[in-house]
DNA sequence: GTCTATAATCAGATAGAC
DNA sequence: GTCTATCTGATTATAGAC
């Protein structure tokens, strides 16, 4: 028997899609409800407020993305070098965003606009993810395969900002998602210049 | 004789600072007015609407940043190689953002949230800037000092997203703005890995 | 679980005095 | 050029029928 998607899930899916494309202030409850096949007040049967709904989308986005990246990296097996693991994480992150996951794209889009208290909670949930990236980066430095001259925190911030941006500018065309993610990894790991200084 | 900053300019400065820190929806006219030492309705003596005010902040931000980067690159003189010019542009962009220019930081913060029509106009103004980056990137590829395997457009998008992010996460600490901008340039040009594949 | 009707709130904008 | 008072419109949220 096929269980039709519940009303609650349809609301979350719709909210994620609209937050992703229109931002926090641009995501009206009436639009979200329409995407879920209902009218705005019906949302309140499932969520106590817009803020609660948004926060749940953020948490789902972080969780989905996190799981996807970890699964790909850990799927490499125990023999993979730190640099190979870092590369896999970069590729997985871009692939995931460009595969069109509305939840994780919504996080990248509206995080800066969240109300202060909510942003703190979302950031706390995000921190396990952040730590995972930090570990990948630091492991590559310890192992000698990545530059110790670059600050691990600066690298992480720049790397994540760069990767997160792709869902806002990528449009299908001559390059597919797979090419974009490979280029992201090549650019970050080996740089744009052909020779070292 | 010292001309005190005009009301119009105080409003623009205040709007830029508030847009930068609170985003488009978070920037209330009453807050902007307070920052300019007046009350909200007084803004309408100088600007016909919030949108007009915001658009002028965007245009100023683009113009300031553009001029600053071009001045630094062109200041290198005609003997500078394409890669040296690209590096100078990267460093200048980060320096400028971290020097705390509210106008250009406001552009990076609210661009995605602008109303469609305005965003088109701002994007058009931005395009001369975009073309400048594209020329720097393509020149380095033609000259053989940068990788032709990377798509120039993808490199430009990733590069600008990465650089623009720094005003949202940078906090003065053990690393100063000058170190951040050098690390950005090193990461983009030479990558995080110590050896080529 | 969804609806119609409506309240409450808030921010952008206007009118007109000074 | 700035103010006080007010209007308008949009949006979140509630009440209560079905």
Tab-separated table of C-alpha atoms (C1' of nucleotides) in Angstrom:
chain	number	residue	atom	x	y	z
A	1	UNK	CA	0.000	0.000	0.000
A	2	UNK	CA	1.309	3.379	-0.977
A	3	UNK	CA	1.183	5.939	1.797
A	4	UNK	CA	0.542	9.329	0.225
A	5	UNK	CA	2.864	12.032	1.483
A	6	UNK	CA	1.409	13.482	4.645
A	7	UNK	CA	0.223	17.058	4.854
A	8	UNK	CA	3.029	17.884	7.195
A	9	UNK	CA	5.654	16.592	4.786
A	10	UNK	CA	4.087	18.398	1.835
A	11	UNK	CA	4.289	21.641	3.801
A	12	UNK	CA	7.948	21.077	4.641
A	13	UNK	CA	8.812	20.251	1.028
A	14	UNK	CA	7.006	23.321	-0.230
A	15	UNK	CA	8.605	25.561	2.379
A	16	UNK	CA	12.066	24.282	1.495
A	17	UNK	CA	11.515	24.966	-2.223
A	18	UNK	CA	10.181	28.454	-1.622
A	19	UNK	CA	12.776	29.434	0.974
A	20	UNK	CA	15.445	28.290	-1.423
A	21	UNK	CA	14.203	30.412	-4.300
A	22	UNK	CA	12.729	33.452	-2.575
A	23	UNK	CA	14.553	33.821	0.709
A	24	UNK	CA	13.093	34.173	4.171
A	25	UNK	CA	11.070	37.353	3.820
A	26	UNK	CA	9.996	36.363	0.320
A	27	UNK	CA	8.531	33.067	1.489
A	28	UNK	CA	4.908	33.897	2.322
A	29	UNK	CA	2.832	31.333	4.172
A	30	UNK	CA	0.214	31.615	1.457
A	31	UNK	CA	2.768	30.565	-1.187
A	32	UNK	CA	4.021	27.716	0.949
A	33	UNK	CA	0.458	26.532	1.515
A	34	UNK	CA	-0.340	26.701	-2.197
A	35	UNK	CA	2.693	24.535	-2.940
A	36	UNK	CA	1.324	22.008	-0.470
A	37	UNK	CA	-2.156	22.097	-1.974
A	38	UNK	CA	-3.891	23.923	0.854
A	39	UNK	CA	-4.544	27.403	2.199
A	40	UNK	CA	-2.412	29.347	4.649
A	41	UNK	CA	-4.328	28.801	7.897
A	42	UNK	CA	-4.163	25.024	7.438
A	43	UNK	CA	-0.455	25.207	8.092
A	44	UNK	CA	-1.219	26.017	11.714
A	45	UNK	CA	-2.721	22.603	12.193
A	46	UNK	CA	0.774	21.183	11.612
A	47	UNK	CA	3.137	23.898	12.853
A	48	UNK	CA	2.687	26.468	15.617
A	49	UNK	CA	4.302	29.314	13.630
A	50	UNK	CA	6.250	30.209	10.527
A	51	UNK	CA	9.420	30.301	12.587
A	52	UNK	CA	8.936	26.736	13.780
A	53	UNK	CA	8.352	25.596	10.210
A	54	UNK	CA	11.449	27.390	8.964
A	55	UNK	CA	13.572	25.992	11.749
A	56	UNK	CA	12.503	22.466	10.905
A	57	UNK	CA	13.459	23.011	7.263
A	58	UNK	CA	16.882	24.244	8.368
A	59	UNK	CA	17.451	21.233	10.603
A	60	UNK	CA	16.385	18.817	7.871
A	61	UNK	CA	18.675	20.550	5.386
A	62	UNK	CA	21.665	20.264	7.654
A	63	UNK	CA	20.909	16.690	8.504
A	64	UNK	CA	20.376	15.563	4.905
A	65	UNK	CA	23.509	17.211	3.614
A	66	UNK	CA	25.579	16.025	6.504
A	67	UNK	CA	24.513	12.422	6.089
A	68	UNK	CA	25.081	12.489	2.344
A	69	UNK	CA	28.609	13.815	2.602
A	70	UNK	CA	29.619	11.562	5.460
A	71	UNK	CA	28.222	8.529	3.666
A	72	UNK	CA	30.285	9.283	0.582
A	73	UNK	CA	33.467	9.958	2.478
A	74	UNK	CA	33.148	6.985	4.771
A	75	UNK	CA	32.186	4.863	1.776
A	76	UNK	CA	35.724	5.288	0.496
A	77	UNK	CA	36.900	2.776	3.023
A	78	UNK	CA	39.618	2.987	5.605
A	79	UNK	CA	42.461	3.057	3.114
A	80	UNK	CA	41.627	6.444	1.622
A	81	UNK	CA	44.120	9.250	2.212
A	82	UNK	CA	43.041	12.494	3.883
A	83	UNK	CA	43.306	14.360	0.593
A	84	UNK	CA	41.159	11.820	-1.218
A	85	UNK	CA	38.605	12.067	1.564
A	86	UNK	CA	38.584	15.872	1.382
A	87	UNK	CA	38.150	15.750	-2.361
A	88	UNK	CA	35.253	13.315	-2.003
A	89	UNK	CA	33.572	15.638	0.490
A	90	UNK	CA	33.896	18.619	-1.861
A	91	UNK	CA	32.502	16.690	-4.797
A	92	UNK	CA	29.679	15.244	-2.693
A	93	UNK	CA	28.694	18.654	-1.351
A	94	UNK	CA	28.430	20.237	-4.792
A	95	UNK	CA	26.708	17.189	-6.252
A	96	UNK	CA	24.178	17.302	-3.477
A	97	UNK	CA	23.401	20.985	-3.908
A	98	UNK	CA	23.161	20.702	-7.681
A	99	UNK	CA	21.065	17.556	-7.488
A	100	UNK	CA	18.543	20.071	-6.321
A	101	UNK	CA	18.005	19.311	-2.687
A	102	UNK	CA	15.713	22.135	-1.660
A	103	UNK	CA	16.392	21.728	2.050
A	104	UNK	CA	20.130	22.198	1.958
A	105	UNK	CA	19.890	24.965	-0.650
A	106	UNK	CA	17.398	26.715	1.618
A	107	UNK	CA	19.913	26.649	4.451
A	108	UNK	CA	22.556	28.310	2.300
A	109	UNK	CA	20.067	30.902	1.128
A	110	UNK	CA	18.403	32.072	4.335
A	111	UNK	CA	20.828	31.280	7.121
A	112	UNK	CA	22.115	34.851	7.443
A	113	UNK	CA	18.585	36.219	7.671
A	114	UNK	CA	17.317	33.976	10.468
A	115	UNK	CA	16.196	35.633	13.713
A	116	UNK	CA	19.069	35.695	16.190
A	117	UNK	CA	17.842	33.030	18.563
A	118	UNK	CA	16.981	30.613	15.807
A	119	UNK	CA	20.268	31.201	14.058
A	120	UNK	CA	22.096	30.233	17.239
A	121	UNK	CA	20.229	26.953	17.446
A	122	UNK	CA	20.731	26.204	13.758
A	123	UNK	CA	24.389	27.063	14.065
A	124	UNK	CA	24.722	24.661	16.959
A	125	UNK	CA	23.220	21.879	14.840
A	126	UNK	CA	25.543	22.897	12.036
A	127	UNK	CA	28.610	22.674	14.204
A	128	UNK	CA	28.920	18.901	13.970
A	129	UNK	CA	29.040	19.382	10.228
A	130	UNK	CA	31.595	22.153	10.576
A	131	UNK	CA	33.723	19.931	12.764
A	132	UNK	CA	33.612	17.205	10.188
A	133	UNK	CA	35.004	19.578	7.561
A	134	UNK	CA	37.596	20.839	9.989
A	135	UNK	CA	38.755	17.301	10.685
A	136	UNK	CA	39.077	16.570	6.978
A	137	UNK	CA	41.111	19.744	6.486
A	138	UNK	CA	43.348	19.289	9.491
A	139	UNK	CA	43.971	15.635	8.652
A	140	UNK	CA	45.243	16.609	5.221
A	141	UNK	CA	47.549	19.182	6.768
A	142	UNK	CA	48.919	16.770	9.392
A	143	UNK	CA	49.569	14.179	6.755
A	144	UNK	CA	51.613	16.662	4.728
A	145	UNK	CA	49.401	16.506	1.666
A	146	UNK	CA	47.902	19.956	2.298
A	147	UNK	CA	49.548	23.287	3.011
A	148	UNK	CA	50.201	24.165	6.642
A	149	UNK	CA	50.753	27.774	5.592
A	150	UNK	CA	47.011	28.198	5.173
A	151	UNK	CA	44.877	28.601	8.276
A	152	UNK	CA	42.466	25.677	8.656
A	153	UNK	CA	39.582	27.910	9.711
A	154	UNK	CA	40.081	30.338	6.851
A	155	UNK	CA	40.248	27.462	4.392
A	156	UNK	CA	37.040	25.980	5.789
A	157	UNK	CA	35.132	29.268	5.629
A	158	UNK	CA	36.259	30.048	2.094
A	159	UNK	CA	35.667	26.484	0.936
A	160	UNK	CA	32.129	26.260	2.266
A	161	UNK	CA	31.153	29.711	0.984
A	162	UNK	CA	32.478	28.815	-2.438
A	163	UNK	CA	30.685	25.492	-2.597
A	164	UNK	CA	27.421	26.817	-1.174
A	165	UNK	CA	27.264	29.514	-3.818
A	166	UNK	CA	26.828	27.127	-6.709
A	167	UNK	CA	23.139	26.501	-6.175
A	168	UNK	CA	22.473	30.209	-6.680
A	169	UNK	CA	24.321	30.597	-9.975
A	170	UNK	CA	24.418	27.188	-11.630
A	171	UNK	CA	22.179	26.682	-14.642
A	172	UNK	CA	22.199	23.488	-16.689
A	173	UNK	CA	24.127	24.054	-19.896
A	174	UNK	CA	27.339	22.916	-21.458
A	175	UNK	CA	28.635	21.840	-18.048
A	176	UNK	CA	26.740	19.313	-15.948
A	177	UNK	CA	26.769	19.043	-12.161
A	178	UNK	CA	29.502	16.410	-12.310
A	179	UNK	CA	31.836	18.780	-14.156
A	180	UNK	CA	31.119	21.609	-11.749
A	181	UNK	CA	31.911	19.499	-8.726
A	182	UNK	CA	35.161	18.239	-10.274
A	183	UNK	CA	36.181	21.789	-11.140
A	184	UNK	CA	35.427	22.917	-7.600
A	185	UNK	CA	37.680	20.188	-6.223
A	186	UNK	CA	40.464	20.914	-8.714
A	187	UNK	CA	40.325	24.638	-8.052
A	188	UNK	CA	40.414	24.230	-4.279
A	189	UNK	CA	43.055	21.535	-4.168
A	190	UNK	CA	45.395	22.530	-6.973
A	191	UNK	CA	44.555	26.162	-7.667
A	192	UNK	CA	44.021	28.118	-10.824
A	193	UNK	CA	47.690	28.768	-11.594
A	194	UNK	CA	49.638	26.227	-13.597
A	195	UNK	CA	52.870	26.670	-11.655
A	196	UNK	CA	53.829	27.149	-8.040
A	197	UNK	CA	55.319	30.515	-7.057
B	1	UNK	CA	35.014	75.796	5.481
B	2	UNK	CA	33.920	72.348	6.460
B	3	UNK	CA	30.744	71.205	4.779
B	4	UNK	CA	28.906	68.953	7.186
B	5	UNK	CA	27.742	65.711	5.601
B	6	UNK	CA	24.406	66.369	3.939
B	7	UNK	CA	21.230	64.686	5.115
B	8	UNK	CA	21.102	62.714	1.931
B	9	UNK	CA	24.581	61.324	2.437
B	10	UNK	CA	23.914	60.498	6.090
B	11	UNK	CA	20.872	58.504	5.002
B	12	UNK	CA	22.868	56.578	2.399
B	13	UNK	CA	25.641	55.810	4.883
B	14	UNK	CA	23.174	54.644	7.482
B	15	UNK	CA	21.272	52.525	4.951
B	16	UNK	CA	24.479	50.866	3.766
B	17	UNK	CA	25.505	49.985	7.319
B	18	UNK	CA	22.101	48.579	8.220
B	19	UNK	CA	21.614	46.667	4.967
B	20	UNK	CA	25.020	45.136	5.478
B	21	UNK	CA	24.271	43.892	8.972
B	22	UNK	CA	20.560	43.154	8.861
B	23	UNK	CA	19.732	42.339	5.264
B	24	UNK	CA	17.017	43.833	3.095
B	25	UNK	CA	13.900	42.875	5.048
B	26	UNK	CA	15.669	43.580	8.324
B	27	UNK	CA	16.553	47.126	7.336
B	28	UNK	CA	13.589	49.187	8.546
B	29	UNK	CA	13.286	52.775	7.436
B	30	UNK	CA	12.954	53.786	11.061
B	31	UNK	CA	16.347	52.214	11.849
B	32	UNK	CA	17.944	53.822	8.826
B	33	UNK	CA	16.501	57.183	9.819
B	34	UNK	CA	17.733	56.842	13.383
B	35	UNK	CA	21.242	56.140	12.117
B	36	UNK	CA	21.022	59.348	10.129
B	37	UNK	CA	19.763	61.344	13.109
B	38	UNK	CA	16.211	61.833	11.924
B	39	UNK	CA	12.820	60.125	11.813
B	40	UNK	CA	11.494	57.828	9.118
B	41	UNK	CA	9.258	60.194	7.146
B	42	UNK	CA	12.124	62.626	6.678
B	43	UNK	CA	13.771	60.115	4.373
B	44	UNK	CA	11.058	60.833	1.814
B	45	UNK	CA	12.310	64.365	1.414
B	46	UNK	CA	15.493	62.868	-0.066
B	47	UNK	CA	14.358	59.613	-1.677
B	48	UNK	CA	11.026	58.684	-3.262
B	49	UNK	CA	10.926	55.183	-1.743
B	50	UNK	CA	12.879	52.579	0.162
B	51	UNK	CA	13.583	50.799	-3.110
B	52	UNK	CA	15.173	53.882	-4.641
B	53	UNK	CA	17.337	54.319	-1.570
B	54	UNK	CA	18.419	50.678	-1.607
B	55	UNK	CA	19.201	50.813	-5.304
B	56	UNK	CA	21.410	53.827	-4.823
B	57	UNK	CA	23.327	52.028	-2.071
B	58	UNK	CA	23.835	49.059	-4.422
B	59	UNK	CA	25.116	51.262	-7.228
B	60	UNK	CA	27.498	53.097	-4.914
B	61	UNK	CA	28.776	49.803	-3.548
B	62	UNK	CA	29.508	48.438	-6.985
B	63	UNK	CA	31.115	51.640	-8.132
B	64	UNK	CA	33.359	52.009	-5.068
B	65	UNK	CA	34.556	48.431	-5.130
B	66	UNK	CA	35.077	48.462	-8.865
B	67	UNK	CA	37.143	51.622	-8.762
B	68	UNK	CA	39.238	50.377	-5.888
B	69	UNK	CA	40.121	47.098	-7.550
B	70	UNK	CA	40.814	48.596	-10.949
B	71	UNK	CA	43.002	51.265	-9.401
B	72	UNK	CA	45.123	48.660	-7.649
B	73	UNK	CA	45.449	46.437	-10.671
B	74	UNK	CA	46.177	49.218	-13.085
B	75	UNK	CA	48.587	50.712	-10.554
B	76	UNK	CA	50.842	47.711	-11.124
B	77	UNK	CA	51.966	49.218	-14.385
B	78	UNK	CA	52.031	47.782	-17.854
B	79	UNK	CA	54.737	45.244	-17.122
B	80	UNK	CA	52.676	43.131	-14.723
B	81	UNK	CA	51.848	39.600	-15.828
B	82	UNK	CA	48.218	38.429	-15.994
B	83	UNK	CA	48.690	36.237	-12.940
B	84	UNK	CA	50.158	39.081	-10.922
B	85	UNK	CA	47.239	41.253	-11.966
B	86	UNK	CA	44.714	38.589	-10.970
B	87	UNK	CA	46.395	38.155	-7.627
B	88	UNK	CA	46.318	41.899	-7.028
B	89	UNK	CA	42.604	41.964	-7.795
B	90	UNK	CA	41.885	39.163	-5.333
B	91	UNK	CA	43.886	40.827	-2.591
B	92	UNK	CA	42.309	44.211	-3.296
B	93	UNK	CA	38.788	42.799	-3.207
B	94	UNK	CA	39.256	41.135	0.180
B	95	UNK	CA	41.113	44.136	1.591
B	96	UNK	CA	38.303	46.379	0.509
B	97	UNK	CA	35.572	44.252	2.063
B	98	UNK	CA	37.505	43.801	5.293
B	99	UNK	CA	38.401	47.462	5.476
B	100	UNK	CA	34.747	47.686	6.305
B	101	UNK	CA	33.167	49.383	3.332
B	102	UNK	CA	29.481	49.211	4.217
B	103	UNK	CA	28.346	49.831	0.659
B	104	UNK	CA	30.105	46.921	-0.986
B	105	UNK	CA	29.368	44.602	1.938
B	106	UNK	CA	25.704	45.568	1.614
B	107	UNK	CA	25.749	44.491	-2.031
B	108	UNK	CA	27.116	41.068	-1.134
B	109	UNK	CA	24.545	40.684	1.635
B	110	UNK	CA	21.304	41.707	-0.043
B	111	UNK	CA	21.822	41.182	-3.751
B	112	UNK	CA	19.934	37.879	-3.893
B	113	UNK	CA	16.956	39.375	-2.078
B	114	UNK	CA	16.433	42.404	-4.317
B	115	UNK	CA	13.118	42.698	-6.181
B	116	UNK	CA	13.453	41.209	-9.660
B	117	UNK	CA	13.437	44.415	-11.645
B	118	UNK	CA	15.944	46.102	-9.416
B	119	UNK	CA	18.188	43.086	-9.395
B	120	UNK	CA	18.318	43.195	-13.184
B	121	UNK	CA	19.420	46.816	-13.150
B	122	UNK	CA	21.995	46.217	-10.422
B	123	UNK	CA	23.251	43.173	-12.284
B	124	UNK	CA	23.653	45.262	-15.422
B	125	UNK	CA	25.750	47.779	-13.506
B	126	UNK	CA	27.681	44.888	-12.049
B	127	UNK	CA	28.452	43.430	-15.436
B	128	UNK	CA	31.288	45.803	-16.210
B	129	UNK	CA	32.841	44.572	-12.991
B	130	UNK	CA	32.174	40.973	-13.937
B	131	UNK	CA	33.756	41.530	-17.317
B	132	UNK	CA	36.813	42.953	-15.675
B	133	UNK	CA	37.238	39.781	-13.621
B	134	UNK	CA	36.590	37.661	-16.673
B	135	UNK	CA	39.301	39.487	-18.584
B	136	UNK	CA	41.787	38.960	-15.762
B	137	UNK	CA	40.957	35.250	-15.672
B	138	UNK	CA	41.015	34.702	-19.416
B	139	UNK	CA	44.251	36.641	-19.816
B	140	UNK	CA	45.956	34.339	-17.324
B	141	UNK	CA	44.691	31.307	-19.212
B	142	UNK	CA	45.796	32.641	-22.617
B	143	UNK	CA	49.200	33.430	-21.263
B	144	UNK	CA	49.599	29.850	-20.035
B	145	UNK	CA	50.008	30.817	-16.391
B	146	UNK	CA	46.536	29.551	-15.444
B	147	UNK	CA	44.787	26.274	-16.119
B	148	UNK	CA	42.764	26.002	-19.307
B	149	UNK	CA	41.108	22.881	-17.922
B	150	UNK	CA	38.999	25.059	-15.630
B	151	UNK	CA	36.053	26.909	-17.098
B	152	UNK	CA	36.567	30.664	-16.878
B	153	UNK	CA	32.968	31.319	-15.863
B	154	UNK	CA	32.970	28.666	-13.168
B	155	UNK	CA	36.232	30.020	-11.806
B	156	UNK	CA	34.819	33.546	-11.732
B	157	UNK	CA	31.623	32.514	-9.936
B	158	UNK	CA	33.428	30.442	-7.346
B	159	UNK	CA	36.100	33.071	-6.858
B	160	UNK	CA	33.691	35.946	-6.286
B	161	UNK	CA	31.446	33.932	-3.980
B	162	UNK	CA	34.429	32.903	-1.942
B	163	UNK	CA	35.826	36.418	-1.654
B	164	UNK	CA	32.448	38.038	-0.972
B	165	UNK	CA	31.819	35.700	1.926
B	166	UNK	CA	34.611	37.026	4.069
B	167	UNK	CA	32.778	40.104	5.295
B	168	UNK	CA	30.149	37.854	6.842
B	169	UNK	CA	32.495	35.630	8.826
B	170	UNK	CA	35.688	37.571	9.416
B	171	UNK	CA	36.298	38.790	12.954
B	172	UNK	CA	39.519	40.542	13.954
B	173	UNK	CA	41.731	38.129	15.851
B	174	UNK	CA	45.016	36.396	15.341
B	175	UNK	CA	44.801	37.002	11.609
B	176	UNK	CA	44.475	40.515	10.207
B	177	UNK	CA	42.799	41.503	6.946
B	178	UNK	CA	46.140	41.436	5.156
B	179	UNK	CA	46.691	37.793	6.073
B	180	UNK	CA	43.196	36.821	5.013
B	181	UNK	CA	43.579	38.415	1.614
B	182	UNK	CA	46.953	36.722	1.063
B	183	UNK	CA	45.507	33.367	2.055
B	184	UNK	CA	42.599	33.865	-0.319
B	185	UNK	CA	45.000	34.528	-3.156
B	186	UNK	CA	47.235	31.581	-2.275
B	187	UNK	CA	44.294	29.217	-1.960
B	188	UNK	CA	42.771	30.264	-5.273
B	189	UNK	CA	45.982	30.365	-7.252
B	190	UNK	CA	47.944	27.464	-5.809
B	191	UNK	CA	45.347	25.353	-4.035
B	192	UNK	CA	45.280	23.667	-0.681
B	193	UNK	CA	47.190	20.546	-1.692
B	194	UNK	CA	50.958	20.546	-1.512
B	195	UNK	CA	51.467	18.472	-4.619
B	196	UNK	CA	49.913	18.242	-8.043
B	197	UNK	CA	47.930	15.112	-8.895
C	1	DG	C1'	-7.565	18.284	8.548
C	2	DT	C1'	-9.077	22.004	5.853
C	3	DC	C1'	-11.864	25.780	5.199
C	4	DT	C1'	-13.934	31.025	5.593
C	5	DA	C1'	-13.727	35.086	7.970
C	6	DT	C1'	-11.322	38.138	10.631
C	7	DA	C1'	-8.131	39.987	13.975
C	8	DA	C1'	-3.582	41.849	15.130
C	9	DT	C1'	0.669	43.645	13.733
C	10	DC	C1'	3.852	46.006	11.382
C	11	DA	C1'	6.282	48.663	7.932
C	12	DG	C1'	6.162	51.655	3.918
C	13	DA	C1'	4.205	55.719	2.463
C	14	DT	C1'	1.457	60.300	2.602
C	15	DA	C1'	-0.549	64.871	4.470
C	16	DG	C1'	0.224	68.827	6.242
C	17	DA	C1'	2.066	71.793	10.288
C	18	DC	C1'	6.187	74.161	11.590
D	1	DG	C1'	14.208	69.853	5.985
D	2	DT	C1'	12.135	67.639	9.768
D	3	DC	C1'	8.344	66.737	12.453
D	4	DT	C1'	3.487	64.463	14.225
D	5	DA	C1'	-0.368	62.057	12.877
D	6	DT	C1'	-2.422	58.965	9.901
D	7	DC	C1'	-3.333	55.828	6.042
D	8	DT	C1'	-2.687	51.679	3.338
D	9	DG	C1'	-1.468	47.243	2.290
D	10	DA	C1'	0.567	43.012	3.193
D	11	DT	C1'	1.261	39.098	6.189
D	12	DT	C1'	1.180	36.326	10.301
D	13	DA	C1'	-1.934	34.347	13.207
D	14	DT	C1'	-6.631	33.092	15.466
D	15	DA	C1'	-11.705	31.659	15.842
D	16	DG	C1'	-14.821	28.683	14.798
D	17	DA	C1'	-17.720	26.115	11.080
D	18	DC	C1'	-17.622	21.876	8.439
